[in-house]
Short mmCIF file of C-alpha atoms in Angstrom, two decimals:
data_model
loop_
_atom_site.label_atom_id
_atom_site.label_comp_id
_atom_site.label_asym_id
_atom_site.label_seq_id
_atom_site.Cartn_x
_atom_site.Cartn_y
_atom_site.Cartn_z
CA UNK A 1 -5.86 -3.67 29.88
CA UNK A 2 -3.71 -3.45 26.78
CA UNK A 3 -4.18 -5.22 23.46
CA UNK A 4 -3.18 -5.10 19.79
CA UNK A 5 -5.71 -4.83 16.96
CA UNK A 6 -4.69 -5.73 13.40
CA UNK A 7 -6.52 -6.95 10.29
CA UNK A 8 -6.17 -7.72 6.57
CA UNK A 9 -2.76 -9.36 6.79
CA UNK A 10 -3.22 -11.29 3.51
CA UNK A 11 -0.45 -13.83 3.99
CA UNK A 12 0.44 -15.53 0.72
CA UNK A 13 -0.56 -12.66 -1.55
CA UNK A 14 1.76 -12.55 -4.58
CA UNK A 15 0.65 -9.06 -5.55
CA UNK A 16 0.91 -8.32 -9.31
CA UNK A 17 2.12 -11.93 -9.65
CA UNK A 18 5.38 -11.02 -7.92
CA UNK A 19 6.48 -13.76 -5.46
CA UNK A 20 8.62 -11.36 -3.44
CA UNK A 21 5.50 -9.36 -2.55
CA UNK A 22 4.20 -12.40 -0.63
CA UNK A 23 7.35 -12.28 1.49
CA UNK A 24 6.84 -8.56 2.08
CA UNK A 25 3.28 -9.20 3.31
CA UNK A 26 4.70 -11.87 5.62
CA UNK A 27 7.39 -9.49 6.89
CA UNK A 28 4.79 -6.84 7.73
CA UNK A 29 2.87 -9.41 9.82
CA UNK A 30 6.10 -10.52 11.49
CA UNK A 31 6.98 -6.93 12.46
CA UNK A 32 3.46 -6.18 13.71
CA UNK A 33 3.40 -9.24 15.98
CA UNK A 34 6.93 -8.60 17.24
CA UNK A 35 6.00 -4.99 18.07
CA UNK A 36 2.86 -6.16 19.90
CA UNK A 37 4.87 -8.63 21.97
CA UNK A 38 7.51 -5.97 22.73
CA UNK A 39 4.72 -3.62 23.87
CA UNK A 40 3.70 -6.23 26.44
CA UNK A 41 0.08 -6.49 25.29
CA UNK A 42 -2.34 -8.76 27.15
CA UNK A 43 -3.80 -10.22 23.95
CA UNK A 44 -3.89 -9.75 20.15
CA UNK A 45 -6.94 -9.40 17.88
CA UNK A 46 -6.82 -10.35 14.18
CA UNK A 47 -10.03 -9.06 12.60
CA UNK A 48 -10.13 -11.24 9.49
CA UNK A 49 -8.12 -12.04 6.35
CA UNK A 50 -5.05 -13.41 8.04
CA UNK A 51 -4.66 -15.34 4.79
CA UNK A 52 -5.22 -14.11 1.24
CA UNK A 53 -6.96 -17.37 0.34
CA UNK A 54 -9.14 -19.92 2.10
CA UNK A 55 -6.66 -22.53 0.87
CA UNK A 56 -3.24 -21.12 1.75
CA UNK A 57 -0.14 -22.91 0.50
CA UNK A 58 1.97 -25.03 2.87
CA UNK A 59 4.63 -22.32 2.77
CA UNK A 60 2.09 -19.67 3.81
CA UNK A 61 0.80 -21.83 6.67
CA UNK A 62 4.39 -22.44 7.79
CA UNK A 63 4.95 -18.65 7.90
CA UNK A 64 1.81 -18.15 10.01
CA UNK A 65 2.94 -20.85 12.45
CA UNK A 66 6.41 -19.33 12.82
CA UNK A 67 5.07 -15.82 13.47
CA UNK A 68 2.27 -16.85 15.87
CA UNK A 69 4.72 -18.96 17.85
CA UNK A 70 6.16 -15.73 19.28
CA UNK A 71 3.07 -14.54 21.20
CA UNK A 72 2.41 -18.09 22.38
CA UNK A 73 5.90 -18.29 23.86
CA UNK A 74 5.22 -14.95 25.59
CA UNK A 75 1.90 -16.21 27.01
CA UNK A 76 -0.15 -13.79 24.88
CA UNK A 77 -3.40 -15.25 23.48
CA UNK A 78 -4.48 -14.40 19.93
CA UNK A 79 -8.19 -14.12 19.05
CA UNK A 80 -9.23 -14.20 15.39
CA UNK A 81 -12.16 -14.28 12.97
CA UNK A 82 -12.26 -15.32 9.32
CA UNK A 83 -12.49 -12.64 6.62
CA UNK A 84 -14.02 -12.66 3.16
CA UNK A 85 -10.76 -13.84 1.57
CA UNK A 86 -10.01 -16.73 3.90
CA UNK A 87 -13.39 -17.89 5.20
CA UNK A 88 -14.46 -21.35 4.19
CA UNK A 89 -17.76 -23.19 3.84
CA UNK A 90 -15.99 -26.37 4.86
CA UNK A 91 -16.01 -27.42 8.49
CA UNK A 92 -12.24 -27.13 8.88
CA UNK A 93 -10.13 -24.16 7.74
CA UNK A 94 -6.52 -23.07 8.15
CA UNK A 95 -7.67 -21.21 11.28
CA UNK A 96 -8.73 -24.53 12.86
CA UNK A 97 -5.27 -25.91 12.13
CA UNK A 98 -3.64 -22.96 13.91
CA UNK A 99 -6.11 -23.31 16.78
CA UNK A 100 -5.28 -27.02 17.09
CA UNK A 101 -1.62 -26.04 17.47
CA UNK A 102 -2.53 -23.64 20.28
CA UNK A 103 -1.57 -20.56 18.24
CA UNK A 104 -4.91 -18.73 18.13
CA UNK A 105 -8.53 -18.89 19.30
CA UNK A 106 -11.28 -18.74 16.68
CA UNK A 107 -14.45 -16.94 17.72
CA UNK A 108 -17.87 -16.76 16.08
CA UNK A 109 -20.57 -19.26 15.07
CA UNK A 110 -19.30 -22.83 15.20
CA UNK A 111 -20.73 -26.33 14.97
CA UNK A 112 -19.02 -27.53 18.13
CA UNK A 113 -19.15 -26.32 21.72
CA UNK A 114 -15.81 -24.96 22.96
CA UNK A 115 -14.91 -24.39 26.62
CA UNK A 116 -11.37 -23.61 27.71
CA UNK A 117 -9.31 -20.90 29.41
CA UNK A 118 -9.93 -18.38 26.61
CA UNK A 119 -13.18 -19.52 24.94
CA UNK A 120 -16.75 -20.09 26.08
CA UNK A 121 -19.89 -21.02 24.15
CA UNK A 122 -23.64 -20.54 24.18
CA UNK A 123 -26.26 -22.34 22.11
CA UNK A 124 -27.70 -20.28 19.23
CA UNK A 125 -30.16 -22.20 17.08
CA UNK A 126 -28.37 -25.18 15.61
CA UNK A 127 -24.90 -23.76 16.29
CA UNK A 128 -22.76 -22.41 19.11
CA UNK A 129 -21.75 -18.78 19.46
CA UNK A 130 -18.15 -18.97 20.68
CA UNK A 131 -16.81 -15.95 22.59
CA UNK A 132 -13.34 -15.03 23.76
CA UNK A 133 -12.69 -14.42 27.45
CA UNK A 134 -9.70 -12.73 29.02
CA UNK A 135 -9.24 -12.25 32.75
CA UNK A 136 -6.43 -10.43 34.53
CA UNK A 137 -6.17 -8.59 37.84
CA UNK A 138 -9.84 -9.06 38.68
CA UNK A 139 -10.87 -7.57 35.31
CA UNK A 140 -12.76 -9.65 32.73
CA UNK A 141 -13.10 -8.77 29.05
CA UNK A 142 -15.35 -10.66 26.65
CA UNK A 143 -14.53 -10.70 22.94
CA UNK A 144 -17.52 -11.30 20.69
CA UNK A 145 -17.31 -11.68 16.95
CA UNK A 146 -18.36 -13.22 13.70
CA UNK A 147 -16.60 -14.16 10.48
CA UNK A 148 -17.37 -12.21 7.31
CA UNK A 149 -21.03 -12.59 6.34
CA UNK A 150 -22.81 -11.50 3.16
CA UNK A 151 -25.29 -8.61 3.09
CA UNK A 152 -28.10 -11.10 2.43
CA UNK A 153 -27.23 -13.12 5.56
CA UNK A 154 -27.00 -9.99 7.68
CA UNK A 155 -30.41 -8.82 6.47
CA UNK A 156 -31.93 -12.11 7.67
CA UNK A 157 -29.97 -12.23 10.93
CA UNK A 158 -29.82 -8.99 12.89
CA UNK A 159 -26.55 -8.56 14.78
CA UNK A 160 -28.35 -6.75 17.60
CA UNK A 161 -30.34 -9.92 18.27
CA UNK A 162 -27.19 -12.08 18.32
CA UNK A 163 -24.85 -9.91 20.39
CA UNK A 164 -25.89 -8.44 23.75
CA UNK A 165 -22.82 -7.39 25.76
CA UNK A 166 -22.73 -7.40 29.55
CA UNK A 167 -19.93 -5.44 31.14
CA UNK A 168 -16.77 -4.46 29.22
CA UNK A 169 -16.77 -6.21 25.86
CA UNK A 170 -15.22 -6.02 22.38
CA UNK A 171 -17.05 -6.76 19.12
CA UNK A 172 -14.86 -8.04 16.29
CA UNK A 173 -16.28 -7.99 12.73
CA UNK A 174 -14.95 -8.14 9.17
CA UNK A 175 -17.52 -6.04 7.31
CA UNK A 176 -17.92 -2.84 5.33
CA UNK A 177 -20.16 -0.19 6.87
CA UNK A 178 -21.79 2.16 4.37
CA UNK A 179 -21.54 5.46 6.26
CA UNK A 180 -17.91 4.90 7.25
CA UNK A 181 -16.81 3.90 3.74
CA UNK A 182 -18.48 7.06 2.43
CA UNK A 183 -16.54 9.16 4.93
CA UNK A 184 -13.32 7.61 3.66
CA UNK A 185 -14.04 7.30 -0.06
CA UNK A 186 -17.15 9.26 -1.02
CA UNK A 187 -20.82 8.51 -1.62
CA UNK A 188 -21.68 4.93 -2.61
CA UNK A 189 -24.68 4.56 -4.96
CA UNK A 190 -27.12 1.71 -4.39
CA UNK A 191 -25.93 0.22 -7.70
CA UNK A 192 -22.68 -0.60 -5.87
CA UNK A 193 -24.41 -2.35 -2.98
CA UNK A 194 -21.69 -5.01 -2.81
CA UNK A 195 -19.22 -2.43 -1.44
CA UNK A 196 -20.78 -2.73 2.01
CA UNK A 197 -22.82 -5.18 4.07
CA UNK A 198 -23.92 -3.07 7.04
CA UNK A 199 -25.16 0.37 7.98
CA UNK A 200 -24.31 2.06 11.27
CA UNK A 201 -27.81 1.40 12.59
CA UNK A 202 -27.18 -2.36 12.21
CA UNK A 203 -24.32 -2.39 14.73
CA UNK A 204 -25.16 -3.71 18.20
CA UNK A 205 -24.81 -1.14 20.96
CA UNK A 206 -23.09 -1.39 24.30
CA UNK A 207 -19.55 -2.36 23.30
CA UNK A 208 -16.52 -0.48 24.61
CA UNK A 209 -14.48 -1.23 21.49
CA UNK A 210 -15.43 -2.24 17.93
CA UNK A 211 -12.47 -4.08 16.34
CA UNK A 212 -13.18 -4.07 12.61
CA UNK A 213 -11.46 -5.35 9.50
CA UNK A 214 -12.15 -5.49 5.73
CA UNK A 215 -11.54 -1.83 4.83
CA UNK A 216 -7.85 -1.35 4.04
CA UNK A 217 -7.59 2.24 5.28
CA UNK A 218 -7.14 3.11 8.93
CA UNK A 219 -10.09 4.92 10.44
CA UNK A 220 -11.22 5.78 13.97
CA UNK A 221 -14.56 7.10 15.13
CA UNK A 222 -16.96 6.76 18.06
CA UNK A 223 -20.15 4.72 18.21
CA UNK A 224 -22.59 4.57 21.10
CA UNK A 225 -20.44 4.25 24.26
CA UNK A 226 -17.39 2.88 22.46
CA UNK A 227 -14.60 3.48 19.94
CA UNK A 228 -14.84 2.00 16.45
CA UNK A 229 -11.58 1.26 14.64
CA UNK A 230 -10.47 0.00 11.24
CA UNK A 231 -6.67 -0.52 11.44
CA UNK A 232 -6.36 -0.94 7.65
CA UNK A 233 -4.18 -3.51 5.90
CA UNK A 234 -0.57 -4.06 6.96
CA UNK A 235 0.68 -3.67 3.38
CA UNK A 236 -0.49 -1.49 0.52
CA UNK A 237 -3.27 -3.21 -1.37
CA UNK A 238 -3.31 -1.29 -4.68
CA UNK A 239 -2.57 2.15 -6.12
CA UNK A 240 -5.74 3.57 -4.60
CA UNK A 241 -4.00 2.78 -1.32
CA UNK A 242 -1.09 5.10 -2.17
CA UNK A 243 1.45 6.66 0.14
CA UNK A 244 1.78 9.75 -2.03
CA UNK A 245 0.03 11.08 -5.12
CA UNK A 246 1.44 13.66 -7.54
CA UNK A 247 -1.18 15.43 -9.64
CA UNK A 248 -0.17 17.67 -12.57
CA UNK A 249 -1.95 21.06 -12.56
CA UNK A 250 -0.58 22.31 -15.88
CA UNK A 251 2.45 24.03 -14.31
CA UNK A 252 3.79 21.69 -11.64
CA UNK A 253 3.09 18.51 -9.67
CA UNK A 254 1.00 18.96 -6.50
CA UNK A 255 1.73 16.30 -3.83
CA UNK A 256 -1.13 14.70 -1.92
CA UNK A 257 -0.52 12.49 1.13
CA UNK A 258 -2.15 9.07 1.20
CA UNK A 259 -2.63 6.48 3.93
CA UNK A 260 -0.45 5.03 6.67
CA UNK A 261 0.04 1.30 7.10
CA UNK A 262 0.17 -0.48 10.44
CA UNK A 263 -2.00 -1.53 13.37
CA UNK A 264 -3.29 -0.27 16.72
CA UNK A 265 -2.18 -0.73 20.29
CA UNK A 266 -5.18 -0.07 22.56
CA UNK A 267 -4.48 0.81 26.19
CA UNK A 268 -7.30 1.67 28.59
CA UNK A 269 -9.56 1.70 25.51
CA UNK A 270 -7.54 4.45 23.81
CA UNK A 271 -6.13 3.41 20.40
CA UNK A 272 -2.60 4.38 19.37
CA UNK A 273 -1.43 3.77 15.80
CA UNK A 274 1.82 1.86 15.23
CA UNK A 275 3.08 2.64 11.75
CA UNK A 276 5.00 0.05 9.74
CA UNK A 277 7.53 0.94 7.08
CA UNK A 278 6.33 -0.80 3.94
CA UNK A 279 7.04 -0.53 0.24
CA UNK A 280 5.90 2.90 -1.01
CA UNK A 281 3.17 3.12 -3.65
CA UNK A 282 3.25 6.38 -5.62
CA UNK A 283 0.41 7.49 -7.89
CA UNK A 284 1.28 10.01 -10.64
CA UNK A 285 -1.43 11.70 -12.70
CA UNK A 286 -0.26 13.67 -15.72
CA UNK A 287 -2.07 15.23 -18.67
CA UNK A 288 0.59 16.49 -21.08
CA UNK A 289 2.25 16.05 -24.46
CA UNK A 290 5.33 13.86 -24.89
CA UNK A 291 7.94 16.62 -24.50
CA UNK A 292 6.31 18.01 -21.35
CA UNK A 293 5.84 14.54 -19.88
CA UNK A 294 9.50 13.63 -20.37
CA UNK A 295 10.75 16.92 -18.92
CA UNK A 296 8.50 16.94 -15.85
CA UNK A 297 8.95 13.27 -15.01
CA UNK A 298 12.72 13.76 -15.04
CA UNK A 299 12.25 16.58 -12.52
CA UNK A 300 9.92 14.45 -10.39
CA UNK A 301 12.23 11.43 -10.45
CA UNK A 302 14.39 12.60 -7.53
CA UNK A 303 11.31 12.73 -5.26
CA UNK A 304 10.35 9.10 -5.90
CA UNK A 305 12.24 6.31 -4.05
CA UNK A 306 13.82 3.75 -6.34
CA UNK A 307 12.14 0.90 -4.43
CA UNK A 308 8.69 2.40 -5.04
CA UNK A 309 5.85 0.90 -7.02
CA UNK A 310 4.58 3.65 -9.32
CA UNK A 311 1.40 4.02 -11.31
CA UNK A 312 1.72 6.60 -14.08
CA UNK A 313 -1.71 7.72 -15.29
CA UNK A 314 -0.93 9.50 -18.54
CA UNK A 315 -3.44 11.33 -20.74
CA UNK A 316 -3.23 13.42 -23.90
CA UNK A 317 -5.06 14.16 -27.14
CA UNK A 318 -2.68 12.22 -29.42
CA UNK A 319 -0.80 8.96 -28.83
CA UNK A 320 2.97 8.95 -28.44
CA UNK A 321 5.73 6.54 -27.47
CA UNK A 322 5.64 5.75 -23.73
CA UNK A 323 8.22 2.93 -23.69
CA UNK A 324 10.98 5.16 -22.31
CA UNK A 325 9.16 6.19 -19.10
CA UNK A 326 10.41 3.12 -17.19
CA UNK A 327 13.96 4.22 -17.95
CA UNK A 328 13.20 7.82 -16.95
CA UNK A 329 11.64 6.99 -13.56
CA UNK A 330 14.02 4.11 -12.67
CA UNK A 331 11.66 2.53 -10.14
CA UNK A 332 11.16 -1.05 -8.96
CA UNK A 333 7.78 -1.47 -10.65
CA UNK A 334 5.93 0.78 -13.08
CA UNK A 335 2.29 0.38 -14.02
CA UNK A 336 1.61 2.60 -17.01
CA UNK A 337 -2.00 3.55 -17.70
CA UNK A 338 -2.61 5.66 -20.79
CA UNK A 339 -5.61 7.35 -22.28
CA UNK A 340 -5.20 9.22 -25.52
CA UNK A 341 -8.40 11.03 -26.40
CA UNK A 342 -8.72 13.32 -29.39
CA UNK A 343 -11.07 16.23 -28.80
CA UNK A 344 -13.77 16.33 -31.44
CA UNK A 345 -14.75 19.77 -32.66
CA UNK A 346 -18.27 20.60 -33.74
CA UNK A 347 -18.61 21.58 -37.40
CA UNK A 348 -20.62 24.58 -38.56
CA UNK A 349 -21.63 25.44 -35.04
CA UNK A 350 -23.35 22.07 -34.58
CA UNK A 351 -23.03 19.57 -31.73
CA UNK A 352 -20.06 17.27 -31.28
CA UNK A 353 -21.10 13.90 -32.74
CA UNK A 354 -21.80 11.04 -30.38
CA UNK A 355 -19.49 7.99 -30.61
CA UNK A 356 -22.31 5.91 -32.10
CA UNK A 357 -22.56 8.42 -34.95
CA UNK A 358 -18.83 8.48 -35.56
CA UNK A 359 -17.84 4.79 -35.26
CA UNK A 360 -19.22 1.56 -36.68
CA UNK A 361 -20.56 -1.08 -34.25
CA UNK A 362 -17.34 -3.09 -34.66
CA UNK A 363 -15.23 -0.04 -33.89
CA UNK A 364 -17.31 0.74 -30.80
CA UNK A 365 -16.84 -2.82 -29.58
CA UNK A 366 -13.08 -2.55 -30.16
CA UNK A 367 -12.97 0.64 -28.11
CA UNK A 368 -14.78 -1.11 -25.29
CA UNK A 369 -12.44 -4.12 -25.36
CA UNK A 370 -9.18 -2.16 -25.59
CA UNK A 371 -10.26 0.18 -22.82
CA UNK A 372 -10.63 -2.60 -20.26
CA UNK A 373 -8.25 -2.68 -17.33
CA UNK A 374 -6.77 -6.05 -18.33
CA UNK A 375 -6.78 -6.11 -22.12
CA UNK A 376 -6.30 -9.64 -23.40
CA UNK A 377 -8.81 -9.76 -26.25
CA UNK A 378 -6.47 -8.95 -29.15
CA UNK A 379 -7.75 -11.85 -31.26
CA UNK A 380 -11.33 -10.67 -30.80
CA UNK A 381 -10.42 -7.13 -31.93
CA UNK A 382 -8.60 -8.47 -34.99
CA UNK A 383 -11.63 -10.60 -35.87
CA UNK A 384 -13.86 -7.55 -35.57
CA UNK A 385 -11.86 -5.65 -38.17
CA UNK A 386 -11.39 -8.63 -40.45
CA UNK A 387 -15.14 -9.02 -40.41
CA UNK A 388 -15.57 -5.35 -41.39
CA UNK A 389 -12.85 -5.09 -44.02
CA UNK A 390 -13.33 -8.51 -45.64
CA UNK A 391 -17.15 -8.50 -45.27
CA UNK A 392 -17.14 -11.96 -43.70
CA UNK A 393 -20.31 -14.01 -44.16
CA UNK A 394 -22.30 -14.27 -40.96
CA UNK A 395 -22.02 -18.08 -40.70
CA UNK A 396 -18.22 -17.91 -40.67
CA UNK A 397 -17.99 -15.73 -37.58
CA UNK A 398 -18.37 -16.67 -33.97
CA UNK A 399 -19.53 -13.17 -33.10
CA UNK A 400 -23.11 -12.01 -33.32
CA UNK A 401 -23.24 -9.14 -35.81
CA UNK A 402 -24.92 -5.90 -34.89
CA UNK A 403 -26.82 -5.71 -38.21
CA UNK A 404 -27.97 -8.99 -39.77
CA UNK A 405 -28.33 -9.58 -43.52
CA UNK A 406 -31.84 -9.19 -45.02
CA UNK A 407 -34.05 -12.30 -44.85
CA UNK A 408 -35.49 -13.94 -47.97
CA UNK A 409 -38.77 -12.16 -47.43
CA UNK A 410 -36.93 -8.86 -47.41
CA UNK A 411 -34.98 -9.65 -50.62
CA UNK A 412 -36.49 -8.25 -53.83
CA UNK A 413 -37.97 -10.99 -56.07
CA UNK A 414 -36.85 -11.66 -59.64
CA UNK A 415 -33.39 -11.09 -60.98
CA UNK A 416 -30.57 -11.77 -58.60
CA UNK A 417 -28.72 -8.61 -57.94
CA UNK A 418 -25.24 -7.98 -56.72
CA UNK A 419 -25.15 -6.91 -53.11
CA UNK A 420 -25.44 -3.20 -52.88
CA UNK A 421 -22.96 -1.29 -50.83
CA UNK A 422 -24.42 0.03 -47.63
CA UNK A 423 -25.25 3.69 -47.94
CA UNK A 424 -22.81 5.71 -45.93
CA UNK A 425 -24.00 8.56 -43.82
CA UNK A 426 -21.78 11.58 -43.56
CA UNK A 427 -20.04 11.77 -40.26
CA UNK A 428 -16.81 13.40 -39.14
CA UNK A 429 -13.70 11.29 -39.65
CA UNK A 430 -10.00 11.82 -39.10
CA UNK A 431 -8.19 12.98 -42.22
CA UNK A 432 -5.83 10.67 -44.05
CA UNK A 433 -5.89 6.89 -44.41
CA UNK A 434 -7.05 4.48 -43.13
CA UNK A 435 -10.37 5.92 -41.97
CA UNK A 436 -11.00 3.31 -39.25
CA UNK A 437 -10.63 3.17 -35.50
CA UNK A 438 -6.95 2.32 -36.06
CA UNK A 439 -6.48 5.81 -37.46
CA UNK A 440 -8.21 7.19 -34.41
CA UNK A 441 -5.96 5.24 -32.05
CA UNK A 442 -2.93 6.11 -34.16
CA UNK A 443 -3.57 9.83 -34.19
CA UNK A 444 -5.72 10.34 -37.28
CA UNK A 445 -4.55 13.47 -39.13
CA UNK A 446 -1.30 13.45 -41.03
CA UNK A 447 -1.13 17.21 -41.45
#
């Protein structure tokens, strides 16, 4: 028995709002399916997120139809489940459309009973559990599965009570498993519970192969009597999913290999990775002054393909002009992430002041807003400083002030006095003018 296992195709994904990236995601799917057909597989598994959205565009559906027509013409059935991106709470999804055209077979919990050459059903409460069936040469394989389910649903409905394999069987799921994610990415605190839905102990036992999706990195391990596989996404999902990372150590860039992209061909239950050539994502981390950054990036440029997407993570103690780095690297797409942090020095042997002691509440809020990944709150930041510099009355602002004006009961009785200036506590500030957060962002000292 020989089959292909792929997942996280994400058809229709215009990554970084670039329409041509949607075509590149489609091309990766096209190549994967063509390779599977050329390998002469018996069937194909798509373990969720065929589409990037539960409501794909007509163009995206057209692409899916054109690609899935190839295995149908070759007599190769395709079994699929819905993922977290493309599952729907409606009765009919894009998967049902493809199934109606004879292009794939949707397995999992369904409202209707299905019985045909490749699907069979059993009653489970008020629904039907639809399983895939493949027979060839006297050998029968059952394909069990379920669309993406939330952690809350999985806590109420134990998978081991739903799935009980008999004979050789495959379990197809689109879920994150805590222990496996931690092996790939590090320890996950309980505060980030939404990063996974299952633990290893929740997986039903007795399957020969666990065909998983949802995690975009390829990963293979063993579980019970079988092999558990995440094939990863067909295209690179973000810069954490890099092909290569260059990290500056103060003297030179150290390269670090990232992940492969592709899918698995499984023959006699042994998975073999088929790598696809996709657009390279390069992650560059550099902590240096402007002169060093320019010099070293020019040296690194020859190692970076021109078609690459590059994230430049740049840090230093003082701000400087970064507009010329696109011209230096000459790559297809550059995402520039900067962090300029001045090092505060303790005075008179004391402790370095905390931010709350150094900045006003408005300045602290501005730091928080401008430090967000997608900064689009410029008007809010301007209003914060206008409120500080012009001493706006409270009723004229839409923002809730950190310190409210004294109430009538708190006002001294008798003669009306001019508002007193708030007493300023001594705290370290950058030299020069102005003495606000803008000076901090702009470099502070003029010496």
